[in-house]
mmCIF file of the C-alpha atoms, coordinates in Angstrom:
data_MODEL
# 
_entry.id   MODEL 
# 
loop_
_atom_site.group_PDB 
_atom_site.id 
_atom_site.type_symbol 
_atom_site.label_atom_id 
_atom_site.label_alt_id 
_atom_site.label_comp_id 
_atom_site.label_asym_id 
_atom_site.label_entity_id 
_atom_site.label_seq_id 
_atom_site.pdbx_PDB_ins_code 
_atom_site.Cartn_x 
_atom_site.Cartn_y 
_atom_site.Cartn_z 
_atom_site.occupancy 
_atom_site.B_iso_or_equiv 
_atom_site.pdbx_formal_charge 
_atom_site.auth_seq_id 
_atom_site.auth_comp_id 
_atom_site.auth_asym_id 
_atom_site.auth_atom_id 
_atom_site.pdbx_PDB_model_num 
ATOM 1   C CA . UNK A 1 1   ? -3.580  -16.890 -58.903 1.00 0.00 ? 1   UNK A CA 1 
ATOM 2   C CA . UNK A 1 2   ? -5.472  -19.908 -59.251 1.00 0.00 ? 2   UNK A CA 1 
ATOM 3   C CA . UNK A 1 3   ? -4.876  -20.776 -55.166 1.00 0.00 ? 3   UNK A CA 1 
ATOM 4   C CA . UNK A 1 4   ? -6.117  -17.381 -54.099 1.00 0.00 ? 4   UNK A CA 1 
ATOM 5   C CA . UNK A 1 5   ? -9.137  -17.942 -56.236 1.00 0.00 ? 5   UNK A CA 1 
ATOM 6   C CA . UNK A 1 6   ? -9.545  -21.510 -54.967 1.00 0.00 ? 6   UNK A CA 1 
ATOM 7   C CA . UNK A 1 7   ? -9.272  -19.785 -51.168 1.00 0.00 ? 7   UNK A CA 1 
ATOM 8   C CA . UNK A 1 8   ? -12.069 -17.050 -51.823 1.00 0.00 ? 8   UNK A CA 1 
ATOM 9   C CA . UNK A 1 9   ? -14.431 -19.572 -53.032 1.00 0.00 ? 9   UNK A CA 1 
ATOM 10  C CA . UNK A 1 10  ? -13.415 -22.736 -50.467 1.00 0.00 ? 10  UNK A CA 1 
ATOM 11  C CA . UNK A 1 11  ? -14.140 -20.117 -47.748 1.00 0.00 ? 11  UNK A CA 1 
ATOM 12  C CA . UNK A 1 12  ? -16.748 -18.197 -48.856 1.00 0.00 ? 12  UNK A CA 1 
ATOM 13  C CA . UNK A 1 13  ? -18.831 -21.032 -49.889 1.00 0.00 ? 13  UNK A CA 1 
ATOM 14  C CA . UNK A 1 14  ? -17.127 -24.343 -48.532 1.00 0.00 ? 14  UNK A CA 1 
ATOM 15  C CA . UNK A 1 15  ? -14.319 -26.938 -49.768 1.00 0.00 ? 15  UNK A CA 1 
ATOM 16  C CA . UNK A 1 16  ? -17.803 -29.496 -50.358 1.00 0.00 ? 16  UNK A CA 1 
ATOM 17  C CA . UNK A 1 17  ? -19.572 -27.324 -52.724 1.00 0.00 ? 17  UNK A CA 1 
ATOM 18  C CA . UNK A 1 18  ? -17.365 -25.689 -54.856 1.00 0.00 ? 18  UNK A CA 1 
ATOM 19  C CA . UNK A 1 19  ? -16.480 -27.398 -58.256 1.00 0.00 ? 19  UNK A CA 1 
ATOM 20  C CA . UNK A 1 20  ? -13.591 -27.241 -60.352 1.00 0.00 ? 20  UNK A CA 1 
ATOM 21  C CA . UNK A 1 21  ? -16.097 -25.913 -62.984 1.00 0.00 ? 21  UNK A CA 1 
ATOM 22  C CA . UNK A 1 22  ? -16.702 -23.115 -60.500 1.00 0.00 ? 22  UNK A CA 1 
ATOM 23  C CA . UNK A 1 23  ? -12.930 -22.364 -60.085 1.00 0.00 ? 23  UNK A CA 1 
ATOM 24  C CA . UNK A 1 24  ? -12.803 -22.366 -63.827 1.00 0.00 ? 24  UNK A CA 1 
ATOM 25  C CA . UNK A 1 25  ? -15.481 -19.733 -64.160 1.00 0.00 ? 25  UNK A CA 1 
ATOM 26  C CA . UNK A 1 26  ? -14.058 -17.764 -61.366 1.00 0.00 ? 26  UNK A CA 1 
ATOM 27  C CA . UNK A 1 27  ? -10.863 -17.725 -63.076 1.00 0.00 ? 27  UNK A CA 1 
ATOM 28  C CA . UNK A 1 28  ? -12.047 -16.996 -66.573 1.00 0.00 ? 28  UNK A CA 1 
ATOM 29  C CA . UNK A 1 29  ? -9.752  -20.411 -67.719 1.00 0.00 ? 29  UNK A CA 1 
ATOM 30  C CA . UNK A 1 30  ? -10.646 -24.072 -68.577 1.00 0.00 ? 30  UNK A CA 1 
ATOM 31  C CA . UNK A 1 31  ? -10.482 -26.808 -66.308 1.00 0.00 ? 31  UNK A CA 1 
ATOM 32  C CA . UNK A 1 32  ? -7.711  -28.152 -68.175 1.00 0.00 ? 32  UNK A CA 1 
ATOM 33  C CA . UNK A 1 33  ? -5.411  -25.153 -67.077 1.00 0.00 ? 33  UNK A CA 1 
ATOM 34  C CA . UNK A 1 34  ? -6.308  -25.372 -63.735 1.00 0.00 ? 34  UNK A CA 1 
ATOM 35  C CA . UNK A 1 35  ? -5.461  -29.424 -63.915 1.00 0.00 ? 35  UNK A CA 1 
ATOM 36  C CA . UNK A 1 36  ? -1.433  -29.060 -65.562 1.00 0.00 ? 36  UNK A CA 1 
ATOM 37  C CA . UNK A 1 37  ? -1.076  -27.134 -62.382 1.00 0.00 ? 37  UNK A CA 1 
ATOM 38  C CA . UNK A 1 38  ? -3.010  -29.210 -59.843 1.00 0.00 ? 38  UNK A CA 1 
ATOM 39  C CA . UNK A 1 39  ? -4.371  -32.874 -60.202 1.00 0.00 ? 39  UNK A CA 1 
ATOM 40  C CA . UNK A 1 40  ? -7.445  -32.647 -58.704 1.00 0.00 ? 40  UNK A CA 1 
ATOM 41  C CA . UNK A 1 41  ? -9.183  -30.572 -55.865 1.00 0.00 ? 41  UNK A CA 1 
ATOM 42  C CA . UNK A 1 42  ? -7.799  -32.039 -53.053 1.00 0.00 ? 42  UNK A CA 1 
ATOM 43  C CA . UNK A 1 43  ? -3.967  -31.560 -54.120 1.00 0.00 ? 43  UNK A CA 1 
ATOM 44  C CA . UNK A 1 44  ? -5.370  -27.534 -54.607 1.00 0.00 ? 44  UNK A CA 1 
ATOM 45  C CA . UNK A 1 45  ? -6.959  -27.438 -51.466 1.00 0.00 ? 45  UNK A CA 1 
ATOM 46  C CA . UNK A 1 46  ? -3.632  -28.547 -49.819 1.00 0.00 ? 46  UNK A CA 1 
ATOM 47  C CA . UNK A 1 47  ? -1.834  -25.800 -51.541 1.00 0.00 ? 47  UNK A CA 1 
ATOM 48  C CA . UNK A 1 48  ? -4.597  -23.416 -50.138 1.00 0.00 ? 48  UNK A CA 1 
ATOM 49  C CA . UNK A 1 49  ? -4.259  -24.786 -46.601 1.00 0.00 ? 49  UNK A CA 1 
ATOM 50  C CA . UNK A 1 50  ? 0.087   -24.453 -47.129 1.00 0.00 ? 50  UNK A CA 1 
ATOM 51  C CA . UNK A 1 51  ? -0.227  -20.897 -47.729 1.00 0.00 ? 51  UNK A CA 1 
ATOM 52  C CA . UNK A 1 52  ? -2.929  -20.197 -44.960 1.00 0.00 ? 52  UNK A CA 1 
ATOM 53  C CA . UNK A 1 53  ? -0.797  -21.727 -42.699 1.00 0.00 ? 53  UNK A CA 1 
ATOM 54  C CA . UNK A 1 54  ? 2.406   -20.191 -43.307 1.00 0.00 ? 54  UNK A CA 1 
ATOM 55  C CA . UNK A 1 55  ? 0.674   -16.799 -43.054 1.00 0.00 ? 55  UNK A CA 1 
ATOM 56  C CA . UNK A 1 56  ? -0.943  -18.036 -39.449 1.00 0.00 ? 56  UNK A CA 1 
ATOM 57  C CA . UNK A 1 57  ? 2.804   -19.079 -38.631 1.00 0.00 ? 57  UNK A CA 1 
ATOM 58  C CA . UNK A 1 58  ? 4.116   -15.512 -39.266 1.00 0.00 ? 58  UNK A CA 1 
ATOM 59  C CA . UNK A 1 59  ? 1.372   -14.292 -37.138 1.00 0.00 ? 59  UNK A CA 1 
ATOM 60  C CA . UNK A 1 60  ? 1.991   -16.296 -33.984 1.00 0.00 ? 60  UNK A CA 1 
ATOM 61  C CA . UNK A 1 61  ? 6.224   -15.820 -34.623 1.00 0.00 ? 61  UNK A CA 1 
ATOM 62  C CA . UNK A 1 62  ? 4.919   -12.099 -34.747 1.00 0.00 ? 62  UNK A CA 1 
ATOM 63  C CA . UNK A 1 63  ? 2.943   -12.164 -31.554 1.00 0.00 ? 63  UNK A CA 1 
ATOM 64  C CA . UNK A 1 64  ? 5.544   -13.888 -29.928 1.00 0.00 ? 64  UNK A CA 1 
ATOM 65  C CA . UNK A 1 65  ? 8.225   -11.386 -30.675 1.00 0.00 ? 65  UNK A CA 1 
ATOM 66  C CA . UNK A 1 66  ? 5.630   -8.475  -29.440 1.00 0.00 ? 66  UNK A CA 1 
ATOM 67  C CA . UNK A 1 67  ? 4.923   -10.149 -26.283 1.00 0.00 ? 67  UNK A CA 1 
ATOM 68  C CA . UNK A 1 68  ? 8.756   -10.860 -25.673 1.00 0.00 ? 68  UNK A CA 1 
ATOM 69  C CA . UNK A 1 69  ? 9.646   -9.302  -21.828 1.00 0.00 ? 69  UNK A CA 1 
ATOM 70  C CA . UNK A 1 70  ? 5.799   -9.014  -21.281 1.00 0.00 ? 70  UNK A CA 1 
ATOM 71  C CA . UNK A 1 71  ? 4.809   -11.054 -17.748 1.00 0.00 ? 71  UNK A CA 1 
ATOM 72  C CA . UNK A 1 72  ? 4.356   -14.839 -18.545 1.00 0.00 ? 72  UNK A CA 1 
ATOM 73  C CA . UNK A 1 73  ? 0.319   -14.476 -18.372 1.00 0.00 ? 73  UNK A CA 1 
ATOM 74  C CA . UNK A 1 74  ? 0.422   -12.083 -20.749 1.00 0.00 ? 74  UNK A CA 1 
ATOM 75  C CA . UNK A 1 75  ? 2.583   -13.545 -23.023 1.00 0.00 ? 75  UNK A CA 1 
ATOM 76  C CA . UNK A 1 76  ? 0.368   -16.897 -23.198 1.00 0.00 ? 76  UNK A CA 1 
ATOM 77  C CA . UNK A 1 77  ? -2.762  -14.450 -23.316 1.00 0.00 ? 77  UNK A CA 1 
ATOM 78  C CA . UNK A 1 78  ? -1.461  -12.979 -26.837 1.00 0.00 ? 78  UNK A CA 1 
ATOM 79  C CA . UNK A 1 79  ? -0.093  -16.348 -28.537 1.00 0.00 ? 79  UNK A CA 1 
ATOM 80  C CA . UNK A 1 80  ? -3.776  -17.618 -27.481 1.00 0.00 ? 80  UNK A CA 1 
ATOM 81  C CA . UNK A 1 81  ? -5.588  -14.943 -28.817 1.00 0.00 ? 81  UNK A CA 1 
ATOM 82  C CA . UNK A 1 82  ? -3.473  -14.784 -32.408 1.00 0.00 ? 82  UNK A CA 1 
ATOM 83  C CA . UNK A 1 83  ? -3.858  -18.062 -32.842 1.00 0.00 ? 83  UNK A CA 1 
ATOM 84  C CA . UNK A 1 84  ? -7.491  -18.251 -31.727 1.00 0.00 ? 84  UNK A CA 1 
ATOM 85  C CA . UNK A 1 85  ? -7.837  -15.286 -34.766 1.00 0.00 ? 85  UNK A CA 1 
ATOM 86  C CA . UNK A 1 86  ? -5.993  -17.141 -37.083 1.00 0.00 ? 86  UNK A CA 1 
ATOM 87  C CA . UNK A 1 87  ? -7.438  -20.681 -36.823 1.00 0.00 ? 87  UNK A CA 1 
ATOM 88  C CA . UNK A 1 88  ? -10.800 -19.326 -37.029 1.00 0.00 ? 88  UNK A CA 1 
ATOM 89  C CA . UNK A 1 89  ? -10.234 -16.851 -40.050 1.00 0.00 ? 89  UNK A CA 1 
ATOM 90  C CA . UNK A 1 90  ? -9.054  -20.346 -42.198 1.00 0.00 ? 90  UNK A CA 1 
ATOM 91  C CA . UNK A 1 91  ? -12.225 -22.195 -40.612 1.00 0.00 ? 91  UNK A CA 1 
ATOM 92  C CA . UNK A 1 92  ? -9.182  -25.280 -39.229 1.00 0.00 ? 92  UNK A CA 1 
ATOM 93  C CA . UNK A 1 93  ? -11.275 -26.923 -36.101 1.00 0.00 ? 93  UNK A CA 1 
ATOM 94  C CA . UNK A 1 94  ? -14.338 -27.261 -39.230 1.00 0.00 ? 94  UNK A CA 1 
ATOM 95  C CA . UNK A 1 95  ? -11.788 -28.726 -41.320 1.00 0.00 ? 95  UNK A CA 1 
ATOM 96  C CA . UNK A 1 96  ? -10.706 -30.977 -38.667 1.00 0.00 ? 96  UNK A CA 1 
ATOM 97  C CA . UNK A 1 97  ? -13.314 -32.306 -37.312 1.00 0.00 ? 97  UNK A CA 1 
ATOM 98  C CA . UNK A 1 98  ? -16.417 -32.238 -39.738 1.00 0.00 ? 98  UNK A CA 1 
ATOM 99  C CA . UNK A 1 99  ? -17.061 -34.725 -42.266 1.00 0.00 ? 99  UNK A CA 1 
ATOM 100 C CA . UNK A 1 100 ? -15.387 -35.527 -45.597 1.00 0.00 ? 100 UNK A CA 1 
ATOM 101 C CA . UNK A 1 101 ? -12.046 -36.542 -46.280 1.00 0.00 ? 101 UNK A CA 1 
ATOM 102 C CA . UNK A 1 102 ? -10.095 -38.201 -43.656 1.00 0.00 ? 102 UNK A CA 1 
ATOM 103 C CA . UNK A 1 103 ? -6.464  -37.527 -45.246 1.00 0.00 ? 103 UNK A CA 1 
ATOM 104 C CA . UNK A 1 104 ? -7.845  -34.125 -45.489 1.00 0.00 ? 104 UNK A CA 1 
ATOM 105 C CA . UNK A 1 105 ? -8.626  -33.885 -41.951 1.00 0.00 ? 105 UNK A CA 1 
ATOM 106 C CA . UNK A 1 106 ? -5.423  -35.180 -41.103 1.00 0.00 ? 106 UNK A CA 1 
ATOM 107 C CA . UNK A 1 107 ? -3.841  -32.864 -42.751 1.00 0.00 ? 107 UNK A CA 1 
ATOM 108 C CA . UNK A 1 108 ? -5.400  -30.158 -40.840 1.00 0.00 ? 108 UNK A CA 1 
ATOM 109 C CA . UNK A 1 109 ? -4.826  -31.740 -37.550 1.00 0.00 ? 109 UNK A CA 1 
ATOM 110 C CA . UNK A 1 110 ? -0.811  -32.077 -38.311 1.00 0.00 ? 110 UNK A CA 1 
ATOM 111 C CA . UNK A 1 111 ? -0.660  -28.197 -38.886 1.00 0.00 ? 111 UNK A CA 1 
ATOM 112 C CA . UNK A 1 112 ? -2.430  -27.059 -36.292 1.00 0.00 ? 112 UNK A CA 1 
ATOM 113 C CA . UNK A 1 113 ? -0.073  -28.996 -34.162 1.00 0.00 ? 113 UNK A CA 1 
ATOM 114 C CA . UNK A 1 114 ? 2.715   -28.311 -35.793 1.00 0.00 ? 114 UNK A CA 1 
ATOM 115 C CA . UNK A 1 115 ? 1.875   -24.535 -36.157 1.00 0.00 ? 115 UNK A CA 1 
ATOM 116 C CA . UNK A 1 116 ? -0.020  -23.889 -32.954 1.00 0.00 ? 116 UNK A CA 1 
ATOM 117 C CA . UNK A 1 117 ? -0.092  -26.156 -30.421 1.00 0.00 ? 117 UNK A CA 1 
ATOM 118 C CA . UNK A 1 118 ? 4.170   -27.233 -30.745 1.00 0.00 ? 118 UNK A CA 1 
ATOM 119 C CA . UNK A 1 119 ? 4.647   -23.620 -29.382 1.00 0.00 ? 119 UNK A CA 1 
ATOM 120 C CA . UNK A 1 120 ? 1.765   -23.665 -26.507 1.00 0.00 ? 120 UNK A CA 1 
ATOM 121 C CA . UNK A 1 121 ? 3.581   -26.432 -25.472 1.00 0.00 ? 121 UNK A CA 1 
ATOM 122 C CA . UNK A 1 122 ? 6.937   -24.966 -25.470 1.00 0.00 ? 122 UNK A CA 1 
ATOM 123 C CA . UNK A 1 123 ? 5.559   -22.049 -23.573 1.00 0.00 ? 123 UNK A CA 1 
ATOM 124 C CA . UNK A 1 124 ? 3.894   -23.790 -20.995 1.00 0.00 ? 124 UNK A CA 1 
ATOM 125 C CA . UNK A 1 125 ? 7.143   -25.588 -20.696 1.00 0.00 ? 125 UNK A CA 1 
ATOM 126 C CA . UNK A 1 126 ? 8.991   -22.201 -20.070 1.00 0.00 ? 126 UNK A CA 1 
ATOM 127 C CA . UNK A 1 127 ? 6.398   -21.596 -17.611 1.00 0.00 ? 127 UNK A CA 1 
ATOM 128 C CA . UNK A 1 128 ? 6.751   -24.910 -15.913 1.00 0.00 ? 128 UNK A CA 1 
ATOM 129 C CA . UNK A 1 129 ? 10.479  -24.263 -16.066 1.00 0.00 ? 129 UNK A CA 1 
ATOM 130 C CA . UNK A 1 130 ? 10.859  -20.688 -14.624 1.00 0.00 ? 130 UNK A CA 1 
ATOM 131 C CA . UNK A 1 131 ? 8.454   -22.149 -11.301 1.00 0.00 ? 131 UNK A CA 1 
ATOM 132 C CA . UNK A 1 132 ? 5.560   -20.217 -12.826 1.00 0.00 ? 132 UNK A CA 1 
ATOM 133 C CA . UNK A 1 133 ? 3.186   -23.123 -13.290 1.00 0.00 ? 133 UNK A CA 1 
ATOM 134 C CA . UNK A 1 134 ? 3.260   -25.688 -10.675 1.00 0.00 ? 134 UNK A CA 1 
ATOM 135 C CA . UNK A 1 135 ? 0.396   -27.773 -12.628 1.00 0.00 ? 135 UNK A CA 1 
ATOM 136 C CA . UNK A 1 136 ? 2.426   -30.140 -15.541 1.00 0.00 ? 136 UNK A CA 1 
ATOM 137 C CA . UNK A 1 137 ? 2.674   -28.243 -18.602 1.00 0.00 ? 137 UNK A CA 1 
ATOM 138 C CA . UNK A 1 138 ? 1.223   -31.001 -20.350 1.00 0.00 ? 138 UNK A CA 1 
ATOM 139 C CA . UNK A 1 139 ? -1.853  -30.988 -18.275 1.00 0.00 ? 139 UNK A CA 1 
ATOM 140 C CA . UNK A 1 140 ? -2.141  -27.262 -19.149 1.00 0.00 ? 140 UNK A CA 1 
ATOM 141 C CA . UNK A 1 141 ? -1.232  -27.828 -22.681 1.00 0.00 ? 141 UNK A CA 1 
ATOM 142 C CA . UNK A 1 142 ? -4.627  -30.468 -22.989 1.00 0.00 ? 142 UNK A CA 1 
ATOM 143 C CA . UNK A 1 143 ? -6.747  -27.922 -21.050 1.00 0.00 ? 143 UNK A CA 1 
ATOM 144 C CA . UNK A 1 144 ? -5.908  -25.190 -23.188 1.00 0.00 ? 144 UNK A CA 1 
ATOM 145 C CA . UNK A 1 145 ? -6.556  -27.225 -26.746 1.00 0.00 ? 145 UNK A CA 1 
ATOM 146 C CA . UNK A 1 146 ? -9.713  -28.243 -25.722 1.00 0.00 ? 146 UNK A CA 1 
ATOM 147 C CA . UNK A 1 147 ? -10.659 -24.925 -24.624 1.00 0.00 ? 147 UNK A CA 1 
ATOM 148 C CA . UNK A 1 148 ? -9.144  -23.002 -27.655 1.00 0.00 ? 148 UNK A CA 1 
ATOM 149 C CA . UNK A 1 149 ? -11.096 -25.816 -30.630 1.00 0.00 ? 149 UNK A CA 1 
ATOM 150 C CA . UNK A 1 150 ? -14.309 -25.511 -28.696 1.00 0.00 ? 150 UNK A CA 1 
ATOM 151 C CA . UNK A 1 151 ? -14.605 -22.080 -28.086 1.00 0.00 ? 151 UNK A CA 1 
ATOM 152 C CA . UNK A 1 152 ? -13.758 -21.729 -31.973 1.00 0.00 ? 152 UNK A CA 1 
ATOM 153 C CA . UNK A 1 153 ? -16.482 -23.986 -32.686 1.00 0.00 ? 153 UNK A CA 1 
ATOM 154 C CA . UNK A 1 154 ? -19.776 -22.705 -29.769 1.00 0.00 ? 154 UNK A CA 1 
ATOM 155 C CA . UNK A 1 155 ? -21.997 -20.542 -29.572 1.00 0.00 ? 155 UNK A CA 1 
ATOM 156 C CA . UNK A 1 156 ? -20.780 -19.167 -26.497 1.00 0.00 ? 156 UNK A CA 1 
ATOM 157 C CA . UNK A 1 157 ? -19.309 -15.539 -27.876 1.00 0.00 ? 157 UNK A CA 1 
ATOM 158 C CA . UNK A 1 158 ? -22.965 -14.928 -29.069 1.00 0.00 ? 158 UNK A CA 1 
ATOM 159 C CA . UNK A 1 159 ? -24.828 -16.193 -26.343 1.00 0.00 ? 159 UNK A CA 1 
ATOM 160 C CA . UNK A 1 160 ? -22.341 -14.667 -23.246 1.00 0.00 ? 160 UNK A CA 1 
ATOM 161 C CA . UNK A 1 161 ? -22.005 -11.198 -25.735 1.00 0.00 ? 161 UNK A CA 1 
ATOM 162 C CA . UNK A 1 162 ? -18.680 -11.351 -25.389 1.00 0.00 ? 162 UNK A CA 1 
ATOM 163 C CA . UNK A 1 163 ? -15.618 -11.146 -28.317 1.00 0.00 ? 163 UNK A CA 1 
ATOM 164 C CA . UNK A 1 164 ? -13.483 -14.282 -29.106 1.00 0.00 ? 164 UNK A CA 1 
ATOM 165 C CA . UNK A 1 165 ? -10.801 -12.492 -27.845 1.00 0.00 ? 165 UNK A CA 1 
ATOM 166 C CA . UNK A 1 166 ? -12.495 -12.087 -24.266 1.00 0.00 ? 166 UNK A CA 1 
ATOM 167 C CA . UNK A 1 167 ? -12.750 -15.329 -23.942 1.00 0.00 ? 167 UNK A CA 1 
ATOM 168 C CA . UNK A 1 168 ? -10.149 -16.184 -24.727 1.00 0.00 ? 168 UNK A CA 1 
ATOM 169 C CA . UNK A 1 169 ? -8.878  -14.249 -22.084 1.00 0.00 ? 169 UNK A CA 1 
ATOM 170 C CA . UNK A 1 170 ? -10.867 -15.460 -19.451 1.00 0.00 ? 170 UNK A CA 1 
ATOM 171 C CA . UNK A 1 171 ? -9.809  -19.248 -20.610 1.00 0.00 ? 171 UNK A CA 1 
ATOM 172 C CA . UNK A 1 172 ? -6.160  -18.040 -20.137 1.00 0.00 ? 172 UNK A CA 1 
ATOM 173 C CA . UNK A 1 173 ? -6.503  -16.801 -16.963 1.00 0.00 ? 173 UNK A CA 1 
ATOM 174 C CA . UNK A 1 174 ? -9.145  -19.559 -15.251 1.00 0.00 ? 174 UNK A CA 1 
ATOM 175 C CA . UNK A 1 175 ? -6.704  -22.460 -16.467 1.00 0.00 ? 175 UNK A CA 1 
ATOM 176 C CA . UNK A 1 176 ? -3.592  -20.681 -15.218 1.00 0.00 ? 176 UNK A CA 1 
ATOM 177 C CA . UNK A 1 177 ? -4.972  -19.193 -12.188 1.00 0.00 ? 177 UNK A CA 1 
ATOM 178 C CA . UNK A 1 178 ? -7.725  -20.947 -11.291 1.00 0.00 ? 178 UNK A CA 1 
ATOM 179 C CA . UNK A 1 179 ? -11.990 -20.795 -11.343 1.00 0.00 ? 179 UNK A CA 1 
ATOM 180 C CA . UNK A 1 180 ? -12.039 -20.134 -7.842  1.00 0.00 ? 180 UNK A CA 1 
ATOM 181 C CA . UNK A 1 181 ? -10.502 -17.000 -5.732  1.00 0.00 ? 181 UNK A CA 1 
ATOM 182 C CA . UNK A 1 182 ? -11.035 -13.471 -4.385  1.00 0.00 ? 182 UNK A CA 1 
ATOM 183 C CA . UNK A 1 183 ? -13.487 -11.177 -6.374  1.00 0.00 ? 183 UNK A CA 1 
ATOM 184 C CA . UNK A 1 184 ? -11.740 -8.546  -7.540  1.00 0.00 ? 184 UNK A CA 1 
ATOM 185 C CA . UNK A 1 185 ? -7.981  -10.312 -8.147  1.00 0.00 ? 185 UNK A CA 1 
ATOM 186 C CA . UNK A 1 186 ? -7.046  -10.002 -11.144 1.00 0.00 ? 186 UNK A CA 1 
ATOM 187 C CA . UNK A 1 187 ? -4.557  -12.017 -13.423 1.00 0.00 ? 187 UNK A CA 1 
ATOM 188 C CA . UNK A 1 188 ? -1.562  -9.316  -12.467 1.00 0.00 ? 188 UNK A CA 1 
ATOM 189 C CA . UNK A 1 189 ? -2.289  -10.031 -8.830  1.00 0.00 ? 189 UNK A CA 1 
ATOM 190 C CA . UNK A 1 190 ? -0.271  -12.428 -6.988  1.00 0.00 ? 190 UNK A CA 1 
ATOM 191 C CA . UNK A 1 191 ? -2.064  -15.607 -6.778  1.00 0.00 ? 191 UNK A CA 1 
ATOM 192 C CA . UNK A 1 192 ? -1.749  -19.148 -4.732  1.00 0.00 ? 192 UNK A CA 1 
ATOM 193 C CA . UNK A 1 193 ? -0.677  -21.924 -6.076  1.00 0.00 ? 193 UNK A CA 1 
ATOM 194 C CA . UNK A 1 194 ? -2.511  -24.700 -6.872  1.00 0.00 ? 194 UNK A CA 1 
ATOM 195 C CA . UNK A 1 195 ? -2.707  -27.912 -5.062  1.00 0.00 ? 195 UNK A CA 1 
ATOM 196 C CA . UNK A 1 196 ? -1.210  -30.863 -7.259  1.00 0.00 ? 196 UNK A CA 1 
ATOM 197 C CA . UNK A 1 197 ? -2.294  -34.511 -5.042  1.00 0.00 ? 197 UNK A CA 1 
ATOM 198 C CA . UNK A 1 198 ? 0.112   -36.376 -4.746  1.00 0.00 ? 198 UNK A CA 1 
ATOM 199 C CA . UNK A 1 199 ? 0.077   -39.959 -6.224  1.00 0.00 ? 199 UNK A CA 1 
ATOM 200 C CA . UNK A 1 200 ? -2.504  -42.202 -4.296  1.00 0.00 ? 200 UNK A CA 1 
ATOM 201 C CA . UNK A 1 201 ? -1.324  -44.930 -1.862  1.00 0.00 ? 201 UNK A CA 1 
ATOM 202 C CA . UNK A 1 202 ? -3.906  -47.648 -2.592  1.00 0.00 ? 202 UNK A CA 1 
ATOM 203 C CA . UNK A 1 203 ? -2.570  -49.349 1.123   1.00 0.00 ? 203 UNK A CA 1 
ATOM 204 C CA . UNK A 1 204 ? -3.188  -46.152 2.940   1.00 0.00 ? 204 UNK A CA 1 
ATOM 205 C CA . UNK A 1 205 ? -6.149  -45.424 1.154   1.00 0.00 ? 205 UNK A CA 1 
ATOM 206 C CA . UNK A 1 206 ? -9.559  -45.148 3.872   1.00 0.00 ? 206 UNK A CA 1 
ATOM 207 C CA . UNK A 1 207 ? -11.861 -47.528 2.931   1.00 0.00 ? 207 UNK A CA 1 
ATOM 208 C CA . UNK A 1 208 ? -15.366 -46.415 1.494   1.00 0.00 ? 208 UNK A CA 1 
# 
C-alpha cells in the first residue's frame, strides 16, 4: 500500500517534491509507520522503481512472445515500441539523466540495461546471426539507445504530429534499413545491404 501511494505521488508530482509528510497524509498514517517499513525516501523510491520495473519486464517478455514467428523487422519494431511505452510511463530517461541523486540515477541506468537494452542486444545479435544485419549488432544496439532515450525525452512527437509509437517506427526502420532509398519501399520490401568499409590501410591511404 504504502509503495503504490509513494508511486501516484512520485509521478504525479515528482520524486524532488514530495515529502514523507505528504506520503503520510496521502496514506492517512504517521511518518513513523511509513519509516518501520522503509528508512528513508530513497530506500521507498527503490521499492517503487523494483515494482515498475518488473511490470515493464513482463511487458517486453510479453511483446516478445507476441511477436515470436513475426519477420525480424517487425519483431524489433514491437520490443521498441513496448519498451519505448514502458520507459516513458515510469518517467526512466528523467530519472536517469536529470539532477539529484547519483546512486539514484545509477540505479535507473542498471535497469534499464538490464531490463531493456540486455534484450535489444540479444536481438540484434539474432539478427546479426541469421545474416539479417550486416552492420555489427553492437553498432545497431548504440544507434538504437540513443535514438529510443532521446526521442523519450524531445519535443519531436509534438512538433512532427506524430505518436511515440510512429516514431518509433520510423527509427526502427531508418537504422535497419537505411535513410536513403526508393520512395515508396517499404520496410517489408527487399532492401540492399549496407556498405560496411573495410578497415583503413594508413600505407595505401591517398594523400590529402
Amino acid at each position: 500500500m504504502i509503495v503504490e501511494a509513494a508511486g501516484r505521488l512520485f509521478f504525479g508530482s515528482g520524486f524532488a517534491r514530495v515529502s514523507m509528510d505528504d506520503l503520510a497524509r496521502e496514506l492517512g498514517m504517521s511518518k513513523k509507520t511509513i519509516y518501520r517499513h522503509f528508512p528513508d525516501k530513497r530506500s521507498l523510491l527503490a521499492a517503487m522503481l523494483d515494482r515498475q520495473f518488473a511490470a515493464v519486464e513482463r511487458t517486453l517478455v510479453a511483446a516478445t512472445e507476441d511477436a515470436a514467428g513475426q519477420p525480424f523487422a517487425v519483431r524489433v519494431q514491437r520490443f521498441l515500441i513496448a519498451a519505448g511505452s514502458e520507459l516513458g510511463r515510469i518517467g526512466a530517461p528523467q530519472l536517469a539523466t536529470g539532477r539529484g541523486d547519483a546512486m539514484l540515477r545509477q540505479y535507473v541506468e542498471q535497469r534499464v540495461d538490464a531490463v531493456v537494452y540486455q534484450r535489444l542486444d540479444e536481438l540484434f545479435r539474432e539478427g546479426h546471426q541469421q545474416g539479417l544485419l550486416p552492420a555489427p549488432p553492437e553498432l545497431l544496439s548504440e544507434i538504437t539507445r540513443g535514438a529510443l532515450e532521446r526521442l523519450l525525452m524531445s519535443e519531436l512527437p509534438r512538433d512532427l504530429d506524430w505518436t511515440a509509437a510512429d516514431l518509433l517506427r520510423a527509427t526502427v526502420d531508418t537504422v535497419l534499413y537505411g535513410a536513403i532509398r526508393p520512395t515508396g519501399r517499404g520496410i517489408d520490401d527487399e532492401h540492399p545491404r549496407a556498405v560496411i568499409p573495410t578497415a583503413r590501410d594508413d600505407d595505401q591511404e591517398a594523400g590529402p
